[in-house]
């Protein structure tokens, strides 16, 4: 008579033990250190970058020694300050190839300036004094608006600055707007051999950085990053001086869904602001520069057509999101 209840009792005991095991998850105790949270990369706002590009163009051509140049430079400093950067203006007089003395200003916005682990992002903010590649020779001495050639890179970096204020990165970031990039020898004059008449602002900064012993892990230059139908090829000096950075950035583009824009194709060598940064500052720096079939350079390059009508926010987005992917992944 007592066997059956005893048997039933033992059966319930097993059920209880199994339930207890399931309730506890059957897992080992959690380790004290939390596992690394995956990186959260903010979403780049291409309309915002487009607007910052248009705002620069609205000043008119930003040619050194003009009022528009002074006003735009002041505005850029104010924007970086508004976005929480520590701003340094590096003012310098530079001698152009034709003897013109340029009142130039490199503008630096620093995030987490106390950190040694840093990344440098840059673009030029001046615009070309002449449309010397325009199909119509009557414009060969007329300044251009430089919506793509100049303003696009700065527009993307102002949006990056806005994002850096909203969500800080783990590493420090310096945004540099170089001046006097585009005062190089006029197409109808002979380029003096061995001299580099382009990139005067970055040549100066690379020899005399805004602070003693400045260093960064690497640099990324943005040039002509808003032109319709642009794609990005691996630029020659970037591969020569900073191949692992090209690989890293192109992989980041792939990872955030913009791999179709960043091709593992040869883009040729281009003298640009990254060259003095590699050569003189000895910081590995790459150039993300718009590439086009046939000519290589944009069809609006140094022409009167370098206007907002030929800027595509989708291109700004591909570049801007890729840059965010890179800098928010750094530890
Ligand atoms: C030369 O034309 C030699 N280099 C291209 C640098 C540049 C001019 N980027 C924009 N404008
Ligand atoms: Zn140019």
PDB file of C-alpha atoms and ligand atoms in Angstrom, residues 124 128 149-150 181-182 191 196 198-199 223-224 270-273 289 297 301-302, ligand 1:
ATOM      1  CA  UNK A 124      41.201  71.679 -48.229  1.00  0.00           C
ATOM      2  CA  UNK A 128      40.821  77.502 -57.172  1.00  0.00           C
ATOM      3  CA  UNK A 149      36.800  70.686 -55.259  1.00  0.00           C
ATOM      4  CA  UNK A 150      37.138  71.808 -51.696  1.00  0.00           C
ATOM      5  CA  UNK A 181      45.824  73.742 -51.745  1.00  0.00           C
ATOM      6  CA  UNK A 182      44.500  74.961 -55.072  1.00  0.00           C
ATOM      7  CA  UNK A 191      54.995  74.120 -63.898  1.00  0.00           C
ATOM      8  CA  UNK A 196      55.346  71.728 -55.770  1.00  0.00           C
ATOM      9  CA  UNK A 198      50.047  72.909 -54.897  1.00  0.00           C
ATOM     10  CA  UNK A 199      49.154  72.052 -51.302  1.00  0.00           C
ATOM     11  CA  UNK A 223      39.127  65.530 -51.843  1.00  0.00           C
ATOM     12  CA  UNK A 224      36.273  65.821 -54.343  1.00  0.00           C
ATOM     13  CA  UNK A 270      47.837  62.302 -57.389  1.00  0.00           C
ATOM     14  CA  UNK A 271      49.777  65.151 -55.790  1.00  0.00           C
ATOM     15  CA  UNK A 272      47.478  66.204 -52.978  1.00  0.00           C
ATOM     16  CA  UNK A 273      47.551  67.286 -49.319  1.00  0.00           C
ATOM     17  CA  UNK A 289      39.510  61.245 -54.083  1.00  0.00           C
ATOM     18  CA  UNK A 297      39.349  63.573 -62.601  1.00  0.00           C
ATOM     19  CA  UNK A 301      37.268  69.775 -62.150  1.00  0.00           C
ATOM     20  CA  UNK A 302      38.586  73.376 -62.375  1.00  0.00           C
TER      21      UNK A 302
HETATM   22  C1  LIG B   1      47.217  68.354 -59.318  1.00  0.00           C
HETATM   23  O1  LIG B   1      46.427  68.875 -60.050  1.00  0.00           O
HETATM   24  C2  LIG B   1      48.675  68.347 -59.577  1.00  0.00           C
HETATM   25  N1  LIG B   1      46.854  67.721 -58.220  1.00  0.00           N
HETATM   26  C3  LIG B   1      45.480  67.663 -57.818  1.00  0.00           C
HETATM   27  C4  LIG B   1      45.315  68.312 -56.522  1.00  0.00           C
HETATM   28  C5  LIG B   1      44.026  68.966 -56.485  1.00  0.00           C
HETATM   29  C6  LIG B   1      43.703  70.111 -57.113  1.00  0.00           C
HETATM   30  N2  LIG B   1      42.989  68.532 -55.843  1.00  0.00           N
HETATM   31  C7  LIG B   1      42.028  69.384 -56.035  1.00  0.00           C
HETATM   32  N3  LIG B   1      42.419  70.346 -56.812  1.00  0.00           N
END
